Coordinates of C-alpha atoms and ligand atoms in Angstrom, one line a residue:
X1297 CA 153.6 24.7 68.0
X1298 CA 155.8 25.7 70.7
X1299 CA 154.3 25.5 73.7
X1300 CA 156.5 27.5 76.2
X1301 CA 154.7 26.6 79.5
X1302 CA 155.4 22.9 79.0
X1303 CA 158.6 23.1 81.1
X1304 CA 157.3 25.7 83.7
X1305 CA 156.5 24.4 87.3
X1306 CA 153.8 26.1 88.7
X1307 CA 153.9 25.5 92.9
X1308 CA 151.6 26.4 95.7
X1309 CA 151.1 30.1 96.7
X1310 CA 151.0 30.5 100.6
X1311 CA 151.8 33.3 102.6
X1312 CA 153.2 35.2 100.0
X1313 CA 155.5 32.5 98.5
X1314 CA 156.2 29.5 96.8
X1315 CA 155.9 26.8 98.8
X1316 CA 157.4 22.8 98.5
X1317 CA 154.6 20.5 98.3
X1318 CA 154.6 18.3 101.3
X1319 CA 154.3 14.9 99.6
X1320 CA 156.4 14.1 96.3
X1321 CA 153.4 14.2 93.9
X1322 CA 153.2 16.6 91.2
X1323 CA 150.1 16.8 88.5
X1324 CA 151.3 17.3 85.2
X1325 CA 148.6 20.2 83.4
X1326 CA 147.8 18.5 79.8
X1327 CA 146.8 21.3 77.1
X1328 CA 143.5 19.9 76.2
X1329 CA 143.7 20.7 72.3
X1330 CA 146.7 18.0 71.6
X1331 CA 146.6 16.1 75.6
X1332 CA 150.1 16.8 75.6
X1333 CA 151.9 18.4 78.9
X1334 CA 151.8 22.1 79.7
X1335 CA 152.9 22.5 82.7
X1336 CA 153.1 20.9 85.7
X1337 CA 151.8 21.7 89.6
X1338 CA 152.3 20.6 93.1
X1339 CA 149.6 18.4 94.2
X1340 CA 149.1 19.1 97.7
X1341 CA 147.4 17.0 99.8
X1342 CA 145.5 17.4 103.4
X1343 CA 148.6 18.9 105.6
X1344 CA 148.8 21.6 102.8
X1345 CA 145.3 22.6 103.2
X1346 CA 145.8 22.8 107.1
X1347 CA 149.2 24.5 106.5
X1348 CA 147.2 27.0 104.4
X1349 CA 144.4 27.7 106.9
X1350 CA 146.7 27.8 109.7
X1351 CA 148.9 31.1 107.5
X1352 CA 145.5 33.0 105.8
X1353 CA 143.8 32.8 109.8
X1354 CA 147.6 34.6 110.9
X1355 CA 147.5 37.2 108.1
X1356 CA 143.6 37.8 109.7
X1357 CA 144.7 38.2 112.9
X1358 CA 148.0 40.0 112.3
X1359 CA 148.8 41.4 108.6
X1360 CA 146.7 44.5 109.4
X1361 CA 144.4 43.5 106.4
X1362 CA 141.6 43.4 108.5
X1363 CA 141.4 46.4 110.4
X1364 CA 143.0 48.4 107.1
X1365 CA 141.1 51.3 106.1
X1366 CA 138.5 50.5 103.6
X1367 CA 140.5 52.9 101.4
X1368 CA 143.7 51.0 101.5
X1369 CA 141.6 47.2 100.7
X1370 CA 140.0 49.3 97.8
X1371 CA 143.5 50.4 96.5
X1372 CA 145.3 47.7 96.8
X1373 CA 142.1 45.4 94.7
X1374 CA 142.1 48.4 92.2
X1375 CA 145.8 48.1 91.2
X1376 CA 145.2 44.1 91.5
X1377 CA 142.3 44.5 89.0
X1378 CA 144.8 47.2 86.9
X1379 CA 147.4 44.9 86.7
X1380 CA 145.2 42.0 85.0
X1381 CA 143.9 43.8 82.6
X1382 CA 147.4 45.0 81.7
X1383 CA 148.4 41.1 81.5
X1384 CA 145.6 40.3 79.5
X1385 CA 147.2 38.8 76.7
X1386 CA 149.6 36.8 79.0
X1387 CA 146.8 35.3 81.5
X1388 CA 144.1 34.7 78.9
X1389 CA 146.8 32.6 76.5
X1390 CA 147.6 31.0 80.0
X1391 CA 144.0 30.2 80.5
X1392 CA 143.5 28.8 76.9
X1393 CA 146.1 26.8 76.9
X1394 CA 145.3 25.1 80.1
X1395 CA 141.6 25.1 79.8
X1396 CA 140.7 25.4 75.9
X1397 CA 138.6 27.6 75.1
X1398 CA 139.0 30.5 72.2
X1399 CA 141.2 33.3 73.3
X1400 CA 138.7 35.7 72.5
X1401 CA 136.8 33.9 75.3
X1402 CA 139.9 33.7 77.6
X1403 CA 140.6 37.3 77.0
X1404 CA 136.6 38.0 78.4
X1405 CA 137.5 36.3 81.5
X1406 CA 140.3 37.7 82.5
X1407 CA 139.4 41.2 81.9
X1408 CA 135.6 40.2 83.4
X1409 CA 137.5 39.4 86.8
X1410 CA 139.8 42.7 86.2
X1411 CA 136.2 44.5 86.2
X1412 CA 135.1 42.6 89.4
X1413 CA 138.1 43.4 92.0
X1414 CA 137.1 46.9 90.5
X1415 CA 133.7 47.1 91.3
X1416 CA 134.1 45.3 94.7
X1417 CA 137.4 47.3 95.0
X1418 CA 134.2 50.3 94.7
X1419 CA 132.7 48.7 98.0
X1420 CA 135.8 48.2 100.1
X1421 CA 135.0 51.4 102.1
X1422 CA 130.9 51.4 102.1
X1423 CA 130.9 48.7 104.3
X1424 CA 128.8 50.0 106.9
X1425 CA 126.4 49.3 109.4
X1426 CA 122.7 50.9 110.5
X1427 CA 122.0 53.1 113.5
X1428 CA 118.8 52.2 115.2
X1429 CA 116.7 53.9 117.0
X1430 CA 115.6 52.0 120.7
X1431 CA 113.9 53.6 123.9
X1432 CA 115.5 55.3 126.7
X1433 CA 119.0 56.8 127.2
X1434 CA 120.7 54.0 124.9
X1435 CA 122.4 54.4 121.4
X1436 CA 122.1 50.9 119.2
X1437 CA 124.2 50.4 116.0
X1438 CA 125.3 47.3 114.1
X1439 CA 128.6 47.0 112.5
X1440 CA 129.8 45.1 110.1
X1441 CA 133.0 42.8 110.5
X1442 CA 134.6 40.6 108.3
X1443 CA 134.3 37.0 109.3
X1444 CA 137.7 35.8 109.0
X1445 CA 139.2 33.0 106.8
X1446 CA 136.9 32.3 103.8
X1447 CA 137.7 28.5 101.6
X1448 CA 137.2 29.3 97.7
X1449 CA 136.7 25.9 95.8
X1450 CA 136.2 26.8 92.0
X1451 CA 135.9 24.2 88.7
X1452 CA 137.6 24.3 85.6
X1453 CA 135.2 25.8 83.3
X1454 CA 136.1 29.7 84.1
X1455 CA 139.2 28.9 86.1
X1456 CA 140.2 32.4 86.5
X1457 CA 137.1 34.3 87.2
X1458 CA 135.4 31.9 89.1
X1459 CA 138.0 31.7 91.1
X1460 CA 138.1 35.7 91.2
X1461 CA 134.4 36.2 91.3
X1462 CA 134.4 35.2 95.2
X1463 CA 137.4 36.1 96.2
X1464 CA 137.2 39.5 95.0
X1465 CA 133.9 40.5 97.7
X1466 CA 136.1 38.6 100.6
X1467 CA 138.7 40.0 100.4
X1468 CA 137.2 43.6 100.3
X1469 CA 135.1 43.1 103.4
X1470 CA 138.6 42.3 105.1
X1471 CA 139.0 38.9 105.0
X1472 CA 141.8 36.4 104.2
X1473 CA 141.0 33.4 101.7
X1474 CA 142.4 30.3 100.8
X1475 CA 141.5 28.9 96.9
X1476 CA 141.6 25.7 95.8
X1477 CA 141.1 26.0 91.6
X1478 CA 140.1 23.0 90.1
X1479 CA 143.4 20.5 89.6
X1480 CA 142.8 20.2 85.9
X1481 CA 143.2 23.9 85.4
X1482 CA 145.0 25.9 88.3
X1483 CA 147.7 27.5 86.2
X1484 CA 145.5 31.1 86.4
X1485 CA 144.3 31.1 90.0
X1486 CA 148.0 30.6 90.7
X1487 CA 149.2 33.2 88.4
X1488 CA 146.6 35.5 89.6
X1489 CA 148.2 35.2 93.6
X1490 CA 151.4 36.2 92.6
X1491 CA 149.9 39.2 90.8
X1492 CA 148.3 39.9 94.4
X1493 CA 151.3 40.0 95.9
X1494 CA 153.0 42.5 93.4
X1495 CA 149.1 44.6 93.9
X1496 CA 150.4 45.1 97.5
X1497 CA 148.4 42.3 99.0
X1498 CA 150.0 41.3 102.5
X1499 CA 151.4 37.7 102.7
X1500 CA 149.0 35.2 104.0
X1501 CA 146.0 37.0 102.6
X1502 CA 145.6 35.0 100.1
X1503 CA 146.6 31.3 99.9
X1504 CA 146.2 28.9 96.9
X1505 CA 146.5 25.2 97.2
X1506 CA 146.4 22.6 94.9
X1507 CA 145.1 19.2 95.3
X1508 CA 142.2 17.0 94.4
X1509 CA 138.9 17.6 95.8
X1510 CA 138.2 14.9 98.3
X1511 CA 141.6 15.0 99.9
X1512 CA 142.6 19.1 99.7
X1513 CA 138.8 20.5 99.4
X1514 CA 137.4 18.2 101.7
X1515 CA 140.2 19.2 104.5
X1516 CA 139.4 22.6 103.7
X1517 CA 135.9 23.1 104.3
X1518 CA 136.1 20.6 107.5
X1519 CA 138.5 22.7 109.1
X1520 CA 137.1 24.2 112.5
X1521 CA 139.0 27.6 111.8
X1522 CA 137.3 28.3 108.5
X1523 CA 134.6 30.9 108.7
X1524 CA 132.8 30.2 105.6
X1525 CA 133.0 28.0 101.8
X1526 CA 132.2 29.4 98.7
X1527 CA 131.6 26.3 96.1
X1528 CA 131.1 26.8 92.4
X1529 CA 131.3 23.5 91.0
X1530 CA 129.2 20.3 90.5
X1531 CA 125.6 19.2 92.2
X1532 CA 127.0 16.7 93.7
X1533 CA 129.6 18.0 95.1
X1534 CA 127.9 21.1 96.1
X1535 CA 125.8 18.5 98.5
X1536 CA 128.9 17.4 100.0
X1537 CA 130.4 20.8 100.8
X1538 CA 127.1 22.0 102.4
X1539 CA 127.4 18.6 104.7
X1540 CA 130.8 18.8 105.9
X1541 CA 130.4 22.4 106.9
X1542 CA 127.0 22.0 108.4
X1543 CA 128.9 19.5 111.0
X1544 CA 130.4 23.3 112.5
X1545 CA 128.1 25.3 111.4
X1546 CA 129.8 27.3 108.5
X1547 CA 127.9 29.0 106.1
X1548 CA 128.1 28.2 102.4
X1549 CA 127.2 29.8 99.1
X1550 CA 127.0 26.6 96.4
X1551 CA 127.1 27.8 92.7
X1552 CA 125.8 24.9 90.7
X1553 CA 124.8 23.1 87.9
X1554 CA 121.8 24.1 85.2
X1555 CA 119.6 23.0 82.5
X1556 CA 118.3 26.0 81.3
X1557 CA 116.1 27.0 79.3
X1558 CA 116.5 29.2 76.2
X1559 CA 112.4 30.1 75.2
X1560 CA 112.2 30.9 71.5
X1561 CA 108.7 32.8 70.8
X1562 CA 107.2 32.7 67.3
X1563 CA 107.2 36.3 66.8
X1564 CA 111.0 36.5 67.9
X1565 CA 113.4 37.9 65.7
X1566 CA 114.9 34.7 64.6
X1567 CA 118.1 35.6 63.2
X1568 CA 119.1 36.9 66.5
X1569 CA 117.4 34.3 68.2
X1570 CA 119.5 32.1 66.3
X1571 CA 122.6 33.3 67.2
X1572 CA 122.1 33.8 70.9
X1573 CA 120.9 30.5 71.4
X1574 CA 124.2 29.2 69.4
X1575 CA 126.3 31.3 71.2
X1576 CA 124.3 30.1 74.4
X1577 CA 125.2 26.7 73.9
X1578 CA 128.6 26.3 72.0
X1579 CA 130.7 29.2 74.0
X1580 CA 133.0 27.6 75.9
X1581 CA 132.3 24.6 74.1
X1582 CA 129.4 24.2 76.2
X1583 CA 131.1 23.7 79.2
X1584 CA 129.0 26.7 81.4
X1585 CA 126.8 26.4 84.3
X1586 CA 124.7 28.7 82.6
X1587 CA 124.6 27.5 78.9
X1588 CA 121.6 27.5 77.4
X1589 CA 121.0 24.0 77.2
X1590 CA 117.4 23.3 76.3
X1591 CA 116.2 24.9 73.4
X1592 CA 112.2 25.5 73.6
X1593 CA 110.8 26.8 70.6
X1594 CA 107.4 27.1 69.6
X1595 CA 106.4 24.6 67.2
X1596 CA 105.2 27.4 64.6
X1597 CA 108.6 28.2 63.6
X1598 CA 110.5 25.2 64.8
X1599 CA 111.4 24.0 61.6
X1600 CA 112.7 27.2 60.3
X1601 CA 114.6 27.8 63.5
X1602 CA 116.0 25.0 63.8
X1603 CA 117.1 25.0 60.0
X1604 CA 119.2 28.4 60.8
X1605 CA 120.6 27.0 63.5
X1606 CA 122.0 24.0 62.1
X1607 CA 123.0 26.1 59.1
X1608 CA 125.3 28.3 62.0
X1609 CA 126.1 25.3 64.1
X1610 CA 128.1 23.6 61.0
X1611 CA 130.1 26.5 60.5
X1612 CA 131.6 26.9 63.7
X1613 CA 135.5 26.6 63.6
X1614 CA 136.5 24.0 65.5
X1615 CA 140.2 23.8 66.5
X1616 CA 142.9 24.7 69.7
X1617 CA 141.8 28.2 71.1
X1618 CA 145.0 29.7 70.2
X1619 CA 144.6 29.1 66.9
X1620 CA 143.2 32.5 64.7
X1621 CA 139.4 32.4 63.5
X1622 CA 138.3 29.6 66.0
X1623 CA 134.9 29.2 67.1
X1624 CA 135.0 26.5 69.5
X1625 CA 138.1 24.5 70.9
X1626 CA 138.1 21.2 72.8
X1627 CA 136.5 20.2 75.9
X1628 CA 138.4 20.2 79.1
X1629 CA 139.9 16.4 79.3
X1630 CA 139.1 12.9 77.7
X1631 CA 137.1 12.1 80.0
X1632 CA 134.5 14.9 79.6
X1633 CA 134.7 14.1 76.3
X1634 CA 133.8 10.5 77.1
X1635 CA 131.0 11.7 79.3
X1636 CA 129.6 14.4 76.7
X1637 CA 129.3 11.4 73.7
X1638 CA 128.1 8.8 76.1
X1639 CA 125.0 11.7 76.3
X1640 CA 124.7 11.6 72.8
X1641 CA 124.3 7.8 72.6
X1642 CA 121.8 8.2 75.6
X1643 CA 120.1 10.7 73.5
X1644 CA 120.1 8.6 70.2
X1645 CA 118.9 5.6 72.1
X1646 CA 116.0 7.4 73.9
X1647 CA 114.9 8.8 70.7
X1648 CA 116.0 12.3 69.9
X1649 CA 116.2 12.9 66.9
X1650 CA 120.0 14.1 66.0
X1651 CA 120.0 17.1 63.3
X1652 CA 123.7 18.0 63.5
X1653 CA 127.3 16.8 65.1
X1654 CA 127.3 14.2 67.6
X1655 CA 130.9 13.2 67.1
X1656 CA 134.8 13.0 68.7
X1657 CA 136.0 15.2 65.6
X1658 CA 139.1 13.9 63.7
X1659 CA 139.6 16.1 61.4
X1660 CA 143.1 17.2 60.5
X1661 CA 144.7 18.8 63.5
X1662 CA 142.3 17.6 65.7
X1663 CA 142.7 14.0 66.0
X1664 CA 144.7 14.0 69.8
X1665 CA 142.3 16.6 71.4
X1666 CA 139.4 16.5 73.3
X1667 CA 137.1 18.1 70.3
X1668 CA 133.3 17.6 70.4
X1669 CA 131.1 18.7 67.3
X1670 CA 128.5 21.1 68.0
X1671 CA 125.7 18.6 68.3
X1672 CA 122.1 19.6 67.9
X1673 CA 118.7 17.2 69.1
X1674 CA 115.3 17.8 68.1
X1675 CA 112.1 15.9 69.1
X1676 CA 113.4 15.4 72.9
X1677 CA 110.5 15.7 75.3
X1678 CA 111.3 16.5 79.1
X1679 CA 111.3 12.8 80.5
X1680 CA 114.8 12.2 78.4
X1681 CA 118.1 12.0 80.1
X1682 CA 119.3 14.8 77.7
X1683 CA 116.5 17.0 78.7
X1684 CA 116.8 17.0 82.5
X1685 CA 120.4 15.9 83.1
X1686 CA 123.3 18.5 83.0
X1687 CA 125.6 17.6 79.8
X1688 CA 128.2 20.1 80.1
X1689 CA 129.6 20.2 76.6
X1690 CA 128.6 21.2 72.9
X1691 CA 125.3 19.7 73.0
X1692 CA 121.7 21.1 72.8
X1693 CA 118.6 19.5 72.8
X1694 CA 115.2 20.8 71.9
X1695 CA 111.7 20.4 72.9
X1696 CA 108.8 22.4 71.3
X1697 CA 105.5 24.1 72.3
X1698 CA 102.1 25.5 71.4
X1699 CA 101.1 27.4 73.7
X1700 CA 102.8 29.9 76.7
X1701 CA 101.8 28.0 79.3
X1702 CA 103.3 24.7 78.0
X1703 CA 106.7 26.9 77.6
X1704 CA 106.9 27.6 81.1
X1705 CA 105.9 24.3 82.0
X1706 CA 108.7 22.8 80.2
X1707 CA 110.9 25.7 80.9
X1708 CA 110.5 24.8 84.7
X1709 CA 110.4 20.6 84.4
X1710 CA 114.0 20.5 85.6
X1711 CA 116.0 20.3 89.0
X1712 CA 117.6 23.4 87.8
X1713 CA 117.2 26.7 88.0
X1714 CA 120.1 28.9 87.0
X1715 CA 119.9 31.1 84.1
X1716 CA 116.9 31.5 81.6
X1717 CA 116.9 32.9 77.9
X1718 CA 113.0 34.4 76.5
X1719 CA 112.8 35.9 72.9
X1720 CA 110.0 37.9 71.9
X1721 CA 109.2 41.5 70.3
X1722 CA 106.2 41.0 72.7
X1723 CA 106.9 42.7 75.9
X1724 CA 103.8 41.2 77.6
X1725 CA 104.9 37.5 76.6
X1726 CA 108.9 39.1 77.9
X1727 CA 107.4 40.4 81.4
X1728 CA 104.8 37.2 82.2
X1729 CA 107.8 34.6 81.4
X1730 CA 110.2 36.8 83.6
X1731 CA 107.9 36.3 86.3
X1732 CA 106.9 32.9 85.7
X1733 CA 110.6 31.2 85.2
X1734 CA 112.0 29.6 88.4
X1735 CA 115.6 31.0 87.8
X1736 CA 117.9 32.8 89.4
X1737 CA 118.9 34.9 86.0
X1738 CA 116.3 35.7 83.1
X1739 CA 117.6 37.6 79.7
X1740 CA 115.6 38.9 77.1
X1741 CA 116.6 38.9 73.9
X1742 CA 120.3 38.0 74.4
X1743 CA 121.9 34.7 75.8
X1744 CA 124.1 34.7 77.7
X1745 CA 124.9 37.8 79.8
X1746 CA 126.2 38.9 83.0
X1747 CA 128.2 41.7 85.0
X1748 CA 130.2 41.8 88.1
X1749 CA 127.7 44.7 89.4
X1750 CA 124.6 42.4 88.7
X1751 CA 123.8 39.3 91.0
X1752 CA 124.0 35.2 89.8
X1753 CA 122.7 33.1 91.6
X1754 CA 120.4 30.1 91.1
X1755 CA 117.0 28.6 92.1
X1756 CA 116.4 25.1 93.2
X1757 CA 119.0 22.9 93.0
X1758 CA 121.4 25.6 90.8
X1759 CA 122.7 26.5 94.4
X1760 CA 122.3 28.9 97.5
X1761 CA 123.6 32.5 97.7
X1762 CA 124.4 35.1 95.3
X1763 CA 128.1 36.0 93.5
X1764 CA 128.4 39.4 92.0
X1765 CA 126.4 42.8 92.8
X1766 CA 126.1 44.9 95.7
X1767 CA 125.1 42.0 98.2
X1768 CA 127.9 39.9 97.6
X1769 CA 129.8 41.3 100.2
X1770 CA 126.9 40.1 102.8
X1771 CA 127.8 36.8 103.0
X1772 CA 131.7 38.0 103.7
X1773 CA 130.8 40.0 106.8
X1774 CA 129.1 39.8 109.6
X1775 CA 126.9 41.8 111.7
X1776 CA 127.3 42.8 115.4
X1777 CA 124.8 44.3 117.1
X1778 CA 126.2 47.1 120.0
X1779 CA 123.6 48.6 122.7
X1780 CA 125.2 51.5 124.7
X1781 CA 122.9 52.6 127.5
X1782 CA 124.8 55.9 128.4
X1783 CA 121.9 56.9 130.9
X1784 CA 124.3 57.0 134.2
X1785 CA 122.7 56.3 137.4
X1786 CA 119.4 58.2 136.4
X1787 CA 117.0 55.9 137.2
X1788 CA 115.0 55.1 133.6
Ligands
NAD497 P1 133.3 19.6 90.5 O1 132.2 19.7 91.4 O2 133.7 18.3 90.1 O3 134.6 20.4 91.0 C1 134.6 21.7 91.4 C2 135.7 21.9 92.4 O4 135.4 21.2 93.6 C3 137.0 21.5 92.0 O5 138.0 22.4 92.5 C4 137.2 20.1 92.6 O6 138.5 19.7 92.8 C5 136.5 20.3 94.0 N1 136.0 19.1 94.6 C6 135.6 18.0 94.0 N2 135.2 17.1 94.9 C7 135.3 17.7 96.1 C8 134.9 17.3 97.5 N3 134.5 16.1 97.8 N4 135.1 18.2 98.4 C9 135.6 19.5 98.2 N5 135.9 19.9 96.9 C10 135.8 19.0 95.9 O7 132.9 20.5 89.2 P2 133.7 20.7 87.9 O8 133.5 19.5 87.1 O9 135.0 21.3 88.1 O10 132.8 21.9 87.2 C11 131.7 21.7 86.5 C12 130.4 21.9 87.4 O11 130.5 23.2 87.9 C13 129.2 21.9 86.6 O12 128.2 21.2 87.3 C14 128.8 23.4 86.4 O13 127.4 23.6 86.2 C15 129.2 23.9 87.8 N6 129.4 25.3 87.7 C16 128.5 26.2 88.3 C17 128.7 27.6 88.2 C18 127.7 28.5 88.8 O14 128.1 29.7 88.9 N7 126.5 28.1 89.2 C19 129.8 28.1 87.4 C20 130.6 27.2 86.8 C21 130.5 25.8 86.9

């Protein structure tokens, strides 16, 4: 295969150009499907990050983004969102090259943030505050500002439209941003700022550097000139974000990890069932915040569920996401890979019982990449590492129940609380689960599913704040409120 990126430098994108890297290091991007180069990228380091805050709070102050007409944000996001999903094909083989997955996937991504700078584009010019009424000779009114440079840290799981899914809302509301993508897979998010340029985006307005975490993300979010930090990543990580920008009091929204739960009821259609909650689980090769981790089936039909499962699991495709007809590609890097099979030794070893998978696969093609099989555990009860901890790769593991009550019970017995799967013909089981499941998301009858217009967002440890829908753009403004007493000298 030629791989035509593998000589391509991809630099740092601030205010509105290429920029040298101010230390000599460069990362060099491995295509996880053979861990051979693809590309390489600047790896920035802290003055880079200061450099970049230093040009995106100019461009607030002085590119005329911020006191645009909402019209003119709205335009210039519409064309950006046009001109992605005209480069489809080039960004999402980008994507899957860098990152792994199917193209099919990739191609979702890409045209799933095309649809979110249009929606958001939608709300560029409702941004509007209330009228209140007050006693006496005096008008009151809020409005609405944007709040001035906004940090965008994202991981490498949905490089592109993770990356897109924040910046999207801040930028409408009239703010400048600066991104840092994940440094295993920034090839996209830097892409995607030179497309912003060509939209008609002012220089400065958007800034991506490059670096690792704890040196460029760190600087970032501990800058005193940032005005807020939007995190999608790790648990962990999400706890240090939130305590560097407490130290100045900048507001956060952390996107994190899940366990969740995928609640399979006995009267459920289970051929569908079966398929969501594959599809749930191996997309992406399992790398999602939101995959359907935890299997919880009620132990009337557990057997035969689990036997058209397996049946499906064993006839995924595995192979590099370019490839045609492939179900699942490799995980990210070796050493997710590593961490995903050390789970399924943890798994063995606590007693699961393993029905499918839980192998590197070598099979022909295969052998340099990062390829997991799609590994299925029965018998797991809640206490197990593999039932509470985040595994983020191909691997599900199942617990089973008799009654509802024990379903919710185990449904709830994690940290987590991101996205929840129920599927039953009943809508009285549907609604009382929907109520009963601490999660921010809860589908019915399909796994897993999401739009820019609706909000996603997690409970308990999943995270703080909400991506997507109508109230994104809250957290990217702020609201000023203006008392004008026009009473003269008439004594009130
Ligand atoms: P990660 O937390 O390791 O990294 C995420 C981003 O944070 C990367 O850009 C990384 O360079 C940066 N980073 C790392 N350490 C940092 C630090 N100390 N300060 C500032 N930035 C730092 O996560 P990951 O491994 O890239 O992604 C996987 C995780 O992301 C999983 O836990 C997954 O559940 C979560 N995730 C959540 C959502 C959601 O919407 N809730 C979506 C996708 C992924």
């Amino acid at each position: 295969m030629t791989v035509t990126e593998s000589t391509k430098h991809y630099g740092m994108f601030v205010g509105g150009q290429e920029v040298p890297d101010s230390g000599a290091e460069r990362a060099t991007v491995l295509n996880p499907a053979t861990n051979e180069p693809l590309a390489t990228t600047s790896l920035g380091g802290k003055e880079d990050a200061r450099h970049a805050v230093e040009v995106a709070l100019k461009a607030f102050q002085s590119s005329g983004w911020a006191d645009a007409d909402g019209a003119h944000r709205a335009r210039v996001l519409f064309k950006l969102g046009q001109l992605l999903a005209e480069r489809v094909d080039e960004f999402s083989r980008l994507e899957t090259m860098n990152q792994g997955k199917p193209l099919r996937e990739s191609k979702a991504d890409v045209l799933f943030a095309a649809r979110t700078l249009e929606y958001m584009a939608g709300l560029a010019d409702k941004v509007q505050g209330d009228s209140i009424p007050v006693p006496g000779e005096r008008l009151d009114f809020t409005v609405k500002e944007p709040i001035g440079v906004t940090v965008h840290i994202s991981p490498w799981n949905y490089p592109l439209q993770l990356s897109v899914r924040s910046l999207a809302p801040a930028l409408a509301a009239g703010n400048t941003a600066v991104l840092k993508p994940a440094t295993l897979t920034p090839l996209t998010s830097l892409a995607f700022a030179r497309l912003a340029k060509e939209a008609g985006l002012p220089d400065g307005v958007l800034n991506v550097v490059v670096g690792p975490g704890r040196e460029v993300g760190e600087t970032l979010v501990e800058d005193p000139r940032i005005a807020s930090v939007s995190f999608t990543g790790s648990s962990d990580v999400g706890r240090r974000i939130m305590e560097l920008a407490s130290r100045h009091v900048v507001p956060v929204t952390l996107e994190l990890g899940g366990k969740s739960p995928n609640i399979v009821f006995a009267d459920a259609d289970l051929d569908r069932a079966a398929k969501g909650v594959l599809y749930g689980i191996f997309l992406n090769a399992g790398q999602m915040c939101w995959a359907g981790s935890r299997l919880i089936v009620q132990r009337s039909v557990e057997e035969t569920f689990l036997g058209k499962l397996v049946e499906l699991a064993r006839k995924l495709k595995l192979g590099p996401g370019y490839e045609p007809g492939v179900d699942m590609g490799p995980v990210v890097s070796k050493e997710q890979m590593d961490r995903v099979l050390g789970y399924v030794e943890k798994g063995k070893q606590e007693g699961a019982k393993l029905l499918t998978g839980g192998e590197r696969s070598t099979a022909d093609g295969l052998k340099k990449g990062n390829f997991v099989e799609p590994t299925i555990f029965a018998g797991a009860d809640p206490e197990m590492t593999i039932a509470r901890e985040e595994i983020f790769g191909p691997v599900l593991t199942t617990l089973a129940f008799d009654t509802f009550e024990e379903a919710i019970v185990l449904a709830n017995a994690t940290t987590y609380g991101l996205f929840s799967g129920v599927w039953t013909k009943d809508l009285t089981l549907a609604h009382r689960a929907a109520r009963q499941i601490q999660a921010g998301m809860v589908s019915v009858n399909e796994y897993p599913i999401t739009f820019p217009q609706t909000p996603f967002g997690g409970y308990k440890q999943s995270g703080i704040g909400w991506e997507q829908g109508i109230h994104a753009l809250d957290f990217y403004t702020r609201t000023k409120n203006v008392n004008v007493f026009f009473g003269g000298s008439k004594k009130k």
